[in-house]
Amino acid sequence: MIVREMDSSLGGSDTGSALAVRGLRKVFQRPAVDGLDLTIRRGEFYALLGPNGAGKTTTLRMVAGLMKPDAGSVSIFGIDALARPNAAKQITAWVSDEPMIYDKLTPLEYLAFVAGLWGIDPKLAETNARDLLRWLELAPNADERCEGFSKGMRQKVALAGALVHDPRLIILDEPLTGLDARAARLVKDVLLEKVRQGCTVIMTTHILEVAERMAERIGVISRGKLIAEGTLDELRSQAGSQVGDTSLEDVFLTLVGGEEPLP
Amino acid sequence: MSDTALHPRSLLWLARQEGRLSWRDLVWLMTAGYRWRGRSVAIWLLIVAVVMHVIAWGMVRRYADVSLGAGVESFMAISGSIGLAFFLMLSQALEQVTRLFYGRGDLDLLKSSPTSLRRVLGLRVLSVATSTCAMTLFVAGPFINVLTFEGGPRWLCGYGVAIAAGLAASGIALVLTSALFDLMGARRTRLAAQIVAAVIGSAFIIAIQVVAIVSIGTMSQSAFFHSESVMAHAPDLDSPLWLPARAILGDPVPLLIVLVIGAAMFAVPVLLLAGRLGDYAMAAASADLALGRSSGAGFTGLFLGRFRARSGAQLLRRKEWVLLLRDPWLASQSLMQLLYLIPPAIFLWRSYGESQGALIVLAPVLTMAAGQLGGGLAWLAVSGEDAPDLIASAPITERRMILAKVQSVLLAILLVFAPFLIAMAGRSLEIAGIVAVGIALAATSSTLIQVWFRSQAKRRYFRRRQTSSRIATFAEAFSSVAWAGSAAIAAGGSWVAIGPTVIALLVLAGAWLIRPK
């Protein structure tokens, strides 16, 4: 098993990072997250990979303030998220794999409601909402109630909700699950554009191709611990692969100890 | 019987499958999916059965000697009770038949298989009849048992009447649902049927109370059935309208006739409509897919200002009201209790200018209704949050969020009960004040209990919310009853009101102590 060595330039100081997680721990029947350390740079697209039950979602839920950790610290843009949760939430957005929106609201109303929760001026919120809906190709449905929407449309509404308050850190848990190719491409484009604009994105995914193509760095989590981290090349090297074009899938399976790399 | 003895897709094979699904659904309903609750549910059922027998003992023991020669007055009272039970059964059956078409579950699988959908749905209607009868027997059983114990085995005929009524109710429910499909289309039928079911469930008792108030100036159903005006319009002793009453009293021929009529009222609609059941199921599935595309913000959006609120709390309150107003099913379910306020409203109107006794009668009715309505709305707002992650990830403290939701519930209660309080204040400011305090305390208590025992659930499980925490359900009921008693006694000017007040506070304290941490 590869033991990850912390990048000293990241681990030493949290002030320049978008997200710094130290010694994060959460125990249910067994440790779901076990002393996790994680640092994400500002403006970075970071993908968190791991097998089922590795602790990815639990980690992100704790970072987003949806769950209290048993131990450890979470710092978002230098804000202690456990001591000052609302200040941290003000600049954070969360999107889950199962988009939970209000069926009886229209997308415009939903976005106005979300913007209101984040204290955005209603006029600015409406402008943002209309722009986002146009961007996500939902403008024709802006005044229809969400109850008849497909999974892809609901996911896009949820993503628009996450972006309407212009967050600095976007946390996404399997955002592409169940989306068709067009919707998935659109969501990916939106996320990449947000990164270009200076946002930081951390995302879990089981679609390794997505992580490989979109993320600047990839973290691999297993049994609640970060076991490897870096660019794809760095991961290849950590996995002991000498072949330059070894796929992320092979690297991933080697790192999590699932299988030997395929020839 | 072994699996191999049942040929796949045969009627027996399907019946066995349906029976197994129904049984598991029933177990889930009682245990909320927790296997470990099975034993405690069994103990609860036993306790409920014992308590019901004790209640039945107190209520009907003195009627055990009533015989066939008792006369029209007794027939009237028995028929009134049967009517009340029948409307409740019809309401339950109607809801189950609706669920049969709209509870998607395995319908897609069945429709895609070469099995006859007509046969499966026919069996499911039979299962509706079975469960309707079972529920009736569970409720009526203790009364029949007590009467049998005290008055002899002739009272066992009551079971036969209950079964006949269950079959008839299921048949009528099927006819009503089919009529709604044909008249309103699949898209509107679900909501219409659910509203009709809820109205039917309360219609009989409300109608009797309204007629009693208008004709004899009392809300008592018992007094109504024994009143001179009703007796004057009662049919003769040999009228067929008394057949169910005669059957219950042990007359075998009327019992046989009632059973045959009940069976026919079930079998004829099933046979006539069986061919269309599959079409209804297909139409229901298509209606689901077409849902929502044409619906917009509507008047609720305009009325509630399109979420341009100044604070998070204001937004949350508006959101709760909009979601409730836009969900006619939830609104009808949670506001159905308001139907029971119709008789008190008429009573208030009729007795205006008379003595203050009428107001005292209303005090517990309004307080109890406020407690129950408060509990339902609080469950929707707190436990039935559709987007818990969104709210949890927003920069608003949990305390403020809960407070906003509690405010939304209490403001809704205020809106509903204000007209009653204003009308009462015109008669007696003191009693109106007492009732207002009772309403506020009952609604706040139920809301607090729902907050303490909150657990995330889908809003569509509103009708099954009692299964998630029986402690919360009982605490809510006991506190409402205690506050109602307190309001009634206080309105009567007695200091004894302190007694139920202390009980209500103890219930609240107990609920707070044992709330999930």
Coordinates of C-alpha atoms in Angstrom, one line a residue, chain B residues 30-495:
Chain B
M30 CA -46.7 -0.7 12.2
T31 CA -42.9 -1.0 12.7
A32 CA -41.8 1.8 10.3
G33 CA -39.3 -0.6 8.9
Y34 CA -37.5 -1.4 12.2
R35 CA -37.5 -5.2 12.7
W36 CA -36.7 -4.8 16.3
R37 CA -40.0 -3.0 16.8
G38 CA -41.9 -6.2 16.0
R39 CA -42.1 -7.4 19.6
S40 CA -43.0 -4.0 21.0
V41 CA -45.7 -3.6 18.3
A42 CA -47.2 -6.9 19.3
I43 CA -47.3 -5.7 22.9
W44 CA -48.8 -2.4 21.9
L45 CA -51.5 -4.2 19.9
L46 CA -52.3 -6.3 22.9
I47 CA -52.5 -3.3 25.1
V48 CA -54.7 -1.5 22.6
A49 CA -57.0 -4.5 22.3
V50 CA -57.3 -4.6 26.1
V51 CA -58.0 -0.9 26.4
M52 CA -60.5 -1.1 23.5
H53 CA -62.3 -3.9 25.3
V54 CA -62.4 -1.8 28.5
I55 CA -63.7 1.2 26.6
A56 CA -66.3 -1.0 24.8
W57 CA -67.3 -2.5 28.2
G58 CA -68.1 1.0 29.5
M59 CA -69.9 2.1 26.4
V60 CA -72.0 -0.8 25.2
R61 CA -72.4 -3.2 28.1
R62 CA -75.8 -1.7 29.0
Y63 CA -77.1 -2.4 25.5
A64 CA -76.4 -6.1 25.7
D65 CA -80.0 -6.9 26.4
V66 CA -81.4 -5.0 23.5
S67 CA -83.3 -7.5 21.4
L68 CA -85.2 -7.6 18.1
G69 CA -88.4 -6.4 19.9
A70 CA -86.7 -3.3 21.2
G71 CA -88.4 -1.0 18.7
V72 CA -87.6 1.7 16.2
E73 CA -85.6 3.9 18.7
S74 CA -83.0 1.1 19.2
F75 CA -82.9 0.4 15.5
M76 CA -82.3 4.0 14.8
A77 CA -79.4 4.2 17.3
I78 CA -77.8 1.0 15.9
S79 CA -78.3 2.1 12.3
G80 CA -76.7 5.5 13.1
S81 CA -73.6 3.7 14.4
I82 CA -73.5 1.4 11.4
G83 CA -73.7 4.5 9.1
L84 CA -70.9 6.2 10.9
A85 CA -68.7 3.1 10.6
F86 CA -69.7 2.5 7.0
F87 CA -68.6 6.0 5.9
L88 CA -65.3 5.6 7.6
M89 CA -64.8 2.3 5.8
L90 CA -65.8 3.8 2.5
S91 CA -63.2 6.6 3.1
Q92 CA -60.5 4.0 3.8
A93 CA -61.4 1.8 0.8
L94 CA -61.5 4.8 -1.5
E95 CA -58.0 5.8 -0.5
Q96 CA -56.7 2.3 -0.9
V97 CA -58.3 1.8 -4.4
T98 CA -56.7 5.1 -5.4
R99 CA -53.3 3.9 -4.2
L100 CA -53.8 0.8 -6.2
F101 CA -53.6 2.8 -9.4
Y102 CA -51.1 5.5 -8.5
G103 CA -48.7 3.8 -6.1
R104 CA -46.4 3.1 -9.0
G105 CA -44.3 0.4 -7.1
D106 CA -44.4 -2.7 -9.2
L107 CA -47.0 -1.6 -11.7
D108 CA -44.4 -1.0 -14.4
L109 CA -43.0 -4.5 -13.9
L110 CA -46.5 -6.0 -14.0
K111 CA -47.4 -4.1 -17.1
S112 CA -44.3 -5.2 -18.9
S113 CA -44.9 -8.8 -18.1
P114 CA -47.2 -11.2 -19.9
T115 CA -49.3 -11.6 -16.8
S116 CA -52.9 -10.5 -17.0
L117 CA -53.1 -7.0 -15.5
R118 CA -56.8 -7.4 -15.2
R119 CA -56.3 -10.4 -13.0
V120 CA -53.7 -8.8 -10.8
L121 CA -55.7 -5.6 -10.3
G122 CA -58.8 -7.6 -9.6
L123 CA -56.9 -9.4 -6.9
R124 CA -55.7 -6.1 -5.5
V125 CA -59.3 -4.9 -5.2
L126 CA -60.0 -8.0 -3.3
S127 CA -57.0 -7.3 -1.0
V128 CA -58.5 -3.7 -0.5
A129 CA -61.8 -5.4 0.6
T130 CA -59.9 -7.7 2.9
S131 CA -57.9 -5.0 4.6
T132 CA -61.0 -2.8 4.9
C133 CA -62.9 -5.6 6.6
A134 CA -59.9 -6.4 8.8
M135 CA -59.6 -2.8 10.0
T136 CA -63.4 -2.7 10.7
L137 CA -63.2 -6.0 12.6
F138 CA -60.3 -4.7 14.6
V139 CA -62.3 -1.6 15.7
A140 CA -65.7 -3.2 16.0
G141 CA -64.5 -6.5 17.4
P142 CA -64.2 -5.3 21.0
F143 CA -67.7 -3.9 21.0
I144 CA -69.1 -7.1 19.5
N145 CA -67.1 -9.2 21.9
V146 CA -68.4 -7.3 25.0
L147 CA -72.0 -7.5 23.7
T148 CA -71.5 -11.3 23.0
F149 CA -70.1 -11.8 26.5
E150 CA -72.9 -10.0 28.2
G151 CA -75.8 -10.7 25.9
G152 CA -75.1 -14.0 24.2
P153 CA -73.7 -15.4 20.9
R154 CA -76.5 -13.8 18.8
W155 CA -74.3 -10.6 18.9
L156 CA -71.6 -12.5 16.9
C157 CA -73.7 -11.7 13.9
G158 CA -72.2 -8.2 14.1
Y159 CA -69.0 -9.7 12.6
G160 CA -71.1 -10.7 9.5
V161 CA -72.5 -7.2 9.2
A162 CA -69.0 -5.8 9.4
I163 CA -67.7 -8.0 6.7
A164 CA -70.7 -7.2 4.4
A165 CA -70.2 -3.5 5.0
G166 CA -66.5 -3.9 4.2
L167 CA -67.3 -5.6 0.9
A168 CA -69.9 -3.0 0.0
A169 CA -67.6 -0.1 0.9
S170 CA -64.8 -1.6 -1.4
G171 CA -67.3 -2.1 -4.3
I172 CA -68.6 1.5 -3.9
A173 CA -65.0 2.8 -3.7
L174 CA -64.1 1.1 -7.0
V175 CA -67.2 2.5 -8.7
L176 CA -66.4 6.0 -7.4
T177 CA -62.8 5.8 -8.5
S178 CA -63.8 4.6 -11.9
A179 CA -66.3 7.4 -12.2
L180 CA -63.7 9.9 -11.3
F181 CA -61.3 8.5 -13.9
D182 CA -64.0 8.8 -16.6
L183 CA -65.2 12.2 -15.5
M184 CA -62.0 14.0 -14.5
G185 CA -59.2 12.1 -16.3
A186 CA -56.3 10.4 -14.7
R187 CA -54.4 13.5 -13.8
R188 CA -57.0 14.9 -11.5
T189 CA -58.4 11.7 -10.2
R190 CA -55.8 11.0 -7.6
L191 CA -56.3 14.4 -5.8
A192 CA -60.1 14.3 -6.2
A193 CA -60.3 10.8 -4.8
Q194 CA -58.2 11.6 -1.9
I195 CA -60.2 14.7 -1.1
V196 CA -63.5 12.8 -1.6
A197 CA -62.1 10.0 0.8
A198 CA -61.2 12.6 3.4
V199 CA -64.6 14.3 3.1
I200 CA -66.5 11.1 3.2
G201 CA -64.7 10.0 6.3
S202 CA -65.8 13.0 8.2
A203 CA -69.1 13.8 6.3
F204 CA -71.4 11.5 8.2
I205 CA -70.5 12.7 11.7
I206 CA -70.4 16.3 10.6
A207 CA -73.7 16.1 8.7
I208 CA -75.4 14.5 11.8
Q209 CA -73.9 17.2 14.1
V210 CA -75.1 20.0 11.7
V211 CA -78.6 18.6 11.4
A212 CA -78.7 18.0 15.2
I213 CA -77.7 21.6 15.8
V214 CA -80.2 23.0 13.3
S215 CA -83.1 20.8 14.4
I216 CA -82.7 20.3 18.1
G217 CA -79.9 22.8 19.1
T218 CA -77.4 20.2 20.3
M219 CA -74.1 18.8 19.0
S220 CA -74.9 15.4 20.5
Q221 CA -75.4 12.6 18.0
S222 CA -76.9 10.3 20.6
A223 CA -79.5 13.0 21.5
F224 CA -80.2 13.5 17.8
F225 CA -81.0 9.8 17.1
H226 CA -83.4 9.7 20.1
S227 CA -85.0 13.1 19.3
E228 CA -88.7 13.4 18.6
S229 CA -88.1 15.0 15.2
V230 CA -86.0 12.1 14.0
M231 CA -88.3 9.5 15.4
A232 CA -91.2 11.1 13.7
H233 CA -89.5 10.5 10.3
A234 CA -88.3 7.0 11.1
P235 CA -89.5 4.2 8.8
D236 CA -91.8 1.4 10.1
L237 CA -90.4 -1.6 11.9
D238 CA -90.7 -3.8 8.9
S239 CA -88.7 -1.4 6.6
P240 CA -85.7 -2.9 4.8
L241 CA -83.7 0.0 6.1
W242 CA -83.6 -1.8 9.4
L243 CA -82.0 -5.0 7.9
P244 CA -78.5 -4.2 9.1
A245 CA -79.8 -3.4 12.6
R246 CA -81.8 -6.6 12.7
A247 CA -78.8 -8.6 11.4
I248 CA -76.6 -7.2 14.2
L249 CA -79.3 -8.1 16.8
G250 CA -79.0 -11.8 15.7
D251 CA -81.9 -12.2 13.1
P252 CA -80.4 -14.8 10.7
V253 CA -82.5 -14.0 7.6
P254 CA -81.6 -10.3 7.6
L255 CA -78.0 -11.3 8.2
L256 CA -78.0 -13.5 5.2
I257 CA -79.6 -10.8 3.1
V258 CA -77.1 -8.2 4.3
L259 CA -74.2 -10.6 3.5
V260 CA -75.6 -11.3 0.0
I261 CA -76.1 -7.6 -0.7
G262 CA -72.6 -6.8 0.5
A263 CA -71.0 -9.5 -1.6
A264 CA -73.0 -8.5 -4.6
M265 CA -72.1 -4.8 -4.1
F266 CA -68.4 -5.9 -4.3
A267 CA -68.6 -8.6 -6.9
V268 CA -70.7 -6.8 -9.5
P269 CA -68.5 -3.7 -9.9
V270 CA -65.3 -5.9 -9.9
L271 CA -66.7 -8.1 -12.7
L272 CA -68.0 -5.1 -14.7
L273 CA -65.0 -2.9 -14.3
A274 CA -62.2 -5.5 -14.3
G275 CA -61.6 -5.0 -18.0
R276 CA -61.0 -1.3 -17.5
L277 CA -58.7 -1.5 -14.4
G278 CA -55.6 -2.0 -16.6
D279 CA -56.5 1.0 -18.7
Y280 CA -56.9 3.1 -15.6
A281 CA -53.5 2.0 -14.3
M282 CA -51.9 2.9 -17.7
A283 CA -53.6 6.3 -17.7
A284 CA -52.4 6.9 -14.1
A285 CA -48.8 6.2 -15.1
S286 CA -49.0 8.5 -18.1
A287 CA -50.5 11.2 -15.9
D288 CA -47.6 11.0 -13.5
L289 CA -45.1 11.5 -16.4
A290 CA -47.0 14.5 -17.7
L291 CA -47.2 16.1 -14.3
G292 CA -46.0 19.6 -13.7
R293 CA -45.0 20.9 -17.1
S294 CA -47.8 23.4 -17.3
S295 CA -47.9 24.5 -13.7
G296 CA -46.4 27.9 -12.9
A297 CA -46.1 30.1 -9.9
G298 CA -49.8 30.9 -9.9
F299 CA -51.5 33.0 -7.3
T300 CA -49.3 31.7 -4.4
G301 CA -46.3 33.2 -6.1
L302 CA -47.9 36.6 -6.4
F303 CA -49.6 36.4 -3.1
L304 CA -46.4 35.5 -1.2
G305 CA -44.2 37.9 -3.0
R306 CA -42.0 35.5 -5.0
F307 CA -39.6 35.0 -2.1
R308 CA -38.5 38.6 -1.9
A309 CA -38.2 38.4 1.8
R310 CA -35.9 40.5 4.0
S311 CA -34.7 37.7 6.3
G312 CA -34.0 34.0 6.2
A313 CA -36.7 33.4 8.7
Q314 CA -39.3 35.3 6.6
L315 CA -38.2 33.2 3.6
L316 CA -38.6 29.9 5.4
R317 CA -42.1 30.9 6.7
R318 CA -43.1 31.9 3.1
K319 CA -41.6 28.7 1.7
E320 CA -43.7 26.5 4.1
W321 CA -46.9 28.3 3.3
V322 CA -46.3 28.2 -0.5
L323 CA -45.4 24.5 -0.4
L324 CA -48.6 23.7 1.6
L325 CA -50.9 25.9 -0.5
R326 CA -49.5 24.3 -3.7
D327 CA -49.9 20.8 -2.6
P328 CA -53.7 20.2 -2.5
W329 CA -53.3 16.7 -1.2
L330 CA -51.2 17.8 1.8
A331 CA -53.4 20.9 2.3
S332 CA -56.6 18.7 2.2
Q333 CA -55.0 16.2 4.6
S334 CA -53.7 18.6 7.1
L335 CA -56.7 21.0 6.9
M336 CA -59.3 18.2 6.9
Q337 CA -59.5 18.6 10.7
L338 CA -61.0 22.0 10.0
L339 CA -64.1 20.3 8.6
Y340 CA -64.8 19.2 12.2
L341 CA -65.0 22.9 13.0
I342 CA -68.0 23.3 10.8
P343 CA -70.5 22.1 13.4
P344 CA -69.0 24.3 16.2
A345 CA -69.1 27.2 13.8
I346 CA -72.8 26.6 13.1
F347 CA -73.4 26.0 16.8
L348 CA -71.8 29.4 17.5
W349 CA -73.8 31.1 14.9
R350 CA -77.1 29.4 16.1
S351 CA -76.5 30.1 19.7
Y352 CA -75.4 33.7 19.3
G353 CA -77.2 35.9 21.8
E354 CA -78.1 32.9 24.0
S355 CA -76.4 31.9 27.2
Q356 CA -72.6 31.5 27.4
G357 CA -73.0 27.7 27.8
A358 CA -72.6 27.3 24.0
L359 CA -69.2 29.0 24.2
I360 CA -68.1 26.7 26.9
V361 CA -69.0 23.7 24.7
L362 CA -66.8 25.1 22.0
A363 CA -63.7 25.7 24.1
P364 CA -62.5 22.1 24.1
V365 CA -63.5 21.5 20.4
L366 CA -61.4 24.4 19.2
T367 CA -58.5 23.7 21.5
M368 CA -58.3 20.1 20.5
A369 CA -58.5 21.0 16.8
A370 CA -55.7 23.5 17.2
G371 CA -53.5 20.9 18.9
Q372 CA -54.1 18.4 16.2
L373 CA -53.7 20.9 13.3
G374 CA -50.6 22.3 14.9
G375 CA -49.0 18.8 15.2
G376 CA -49.7 18.0 11.5
L377 CA -48.4 21.3 10.2
A378 CA -45.3 21.1 12.4
W379 CA -44.5 17.7 11.1
L380 CA -44.7 18.9 7.6
A381 CA -42.6 22.0 8.3
V382 CA -39.9 20.3 10.5
S383 CA -39.7 16.6 9.6
G384 CA -41.2 16.8 6.1
E385 CA -38.5 19.2 4.8
D386 CA -37.9 18.3 1.2
A387 CA -34.4 19.8 1.0
P388 CA -32.8 19.2 4.4
D389 CA -29.3 19.4 2.9
L390 CA -30.0 22.8 1.4
I391 CA -31.3 24.2 4.7
A392 CA -28.4 22.6 6.6
S393 CA -25.8 24.0 4.3
A394 CA -27.3 27.6 4.4
P395 CA -25.7 30.2 6.6
I396 CA -28.7 30.2 9.0
T397 CA -28.5 28.6 12.5
E398 CA -30.6 25.6 13.2
R399 CA -32.2 27.5 16.1
R400 CA -33.4 30.3 13.8
M401 CA -34.5 27.8 11.2
I402 CA -36.6 25.8 13.7
L403 CA -38.0 29.1 15.2
A404 CA -39.0 30.3 11.7
K405 CA -40.8 27.0 11.0
V406 CA -42.6 27.0 14.4
Q407 CA -43.7 30.6 13.6
S408 CA -45.0 29.6 10.2
V409 CA -47.1 26.9 12.0
L410 CA -48.4 29.1 14.7
L411 CA -49.3 32.0 12.3
A412 CA -51.3 29.5 10.2
I413 CA -53.1 28.4 13.3
L414 CA -53.8 32.0 14.3
L415 CA -55.2 32.6 10.8
V416 CA -57.5 29.6 11.0
F417 CA -58.9 30.2 14.5
A418 CA -59.0 34.0 14.5
P419 CA -62.6 34.2 13.1
F420 CA -63.8 31.9 15.8
L421 CA -62.1 33.9 18.5
I422 CA -63.4 37.2 17.1
A423 CA -67.0 35.8 17.1
M424 CA -66.6 34.5 20.6
A425 CA -65.2 37.8 21.8
G426 CA -68.4 39.5 20.7
R427 CA -70.2 37.4 23.2
S428 CA -67.7 37.0 26.0
L429 CA -64.3 38.6 26.0
E430 CA -63.3 36.4 29.0
I431 CA -64.2 33.1 27.4
A432 CA -62.6 34.1 24.1
G433 CA -59.4 35.0 25.9
I434 CA -59.4 31.6 27.7
V435 CA -60.0 29.8 24.4
A436 CA -57.3 31.8 22.7
V437 CA -54.8 30.8 25.4
G438 CA -56.0 27.2 25.1
I439 CA -55.5 27.2 21.3
A440 CA -52.1 28.8 21.6
L441 CA -50.9 26.3 24.3
A442 CA -52.3 23.3 22.5
A443 CA -50.8 24.3 19.2
T444 CA -47.5 25.3 20.7
S445 CA -47.3 22.0 22.7
S446 CA -48.0 19.8 19.6
T447 CA -45.4 21.9 17.6
L448 CA -42.8 21.5 20.3
I449 CA -43.4 17.7 20.5
Q450 CA -42.9 17.5 16.7
V451 CA -39.7 19.6 17.0
W452 CA -38.3 17.4 19.8
F453 CA -39.1 14.1 17.9
R454 CA -38.3 15.3 14.4
S455 CA -36.9 12.8 12.0
Q456 CA -36.4 13.3 8.3
A457 CA -39.2 11.9 6.1
K458 CA -40.8 12.4 2.8
R459 CA -43.8 14.7 2.8
R460 CA -45.8 12.2 1.0
Y461 CA -45.6 9.9 4.1
F462 CA -47.7 12.5 6.0
R463 CA -50.5 10.0 6.6
R464 CA -48.0 7.6 8.1
R465 CA -46.2 10.1 10.3
Q466 CA -47.6 8.4 13.4
T467 CA -45.5 5.3 12.8
S468 CA -42.2 7.1 13.0
S469 CA -42.6 7.9 16.7
R470 CA -45.5 6.6 18.7
I471 CA -44.3 8.4 21.8
A472 CA -44.7 11.7 19.9
T473 CA -48.1 10.7 18.6
F474 CA -49.4 9.8 22.0
A475 CA -47.8 12.8 23.7
E476 CA -49.4 15.1 21.0
A477 CA -52.8 13.5 21.5
F478 CA -52.6 13.5 25.4
S479 CA -51.4 17.1 25.5
S480 CA -54.2 18.2 23.1
V481 CA -56.8 16.4 25.2
A482 CA -55.5 17.8 28.5
W483 CA -55.4 21.4 27.1
A484 CA -58.9 20.9 25.7
G485 CA -60.1 19.8 29.2
S486 CA -58.3 22.7 30.8
A487 CA -59.9 25.2 28.4
A488 CA -63.4 23.8 28.9
I489 CA -63.1 23.8 32.7
A490 CA -61.5 27.3 32.7
A491 CA -64.2 28.6 30.4
G492 CA -66.8 27.3 32.9
G493 CA -65.1 29.4 35.5
S494 CA -63.7 26.7 37.7
W495 CA -60.2 26.5 39.2

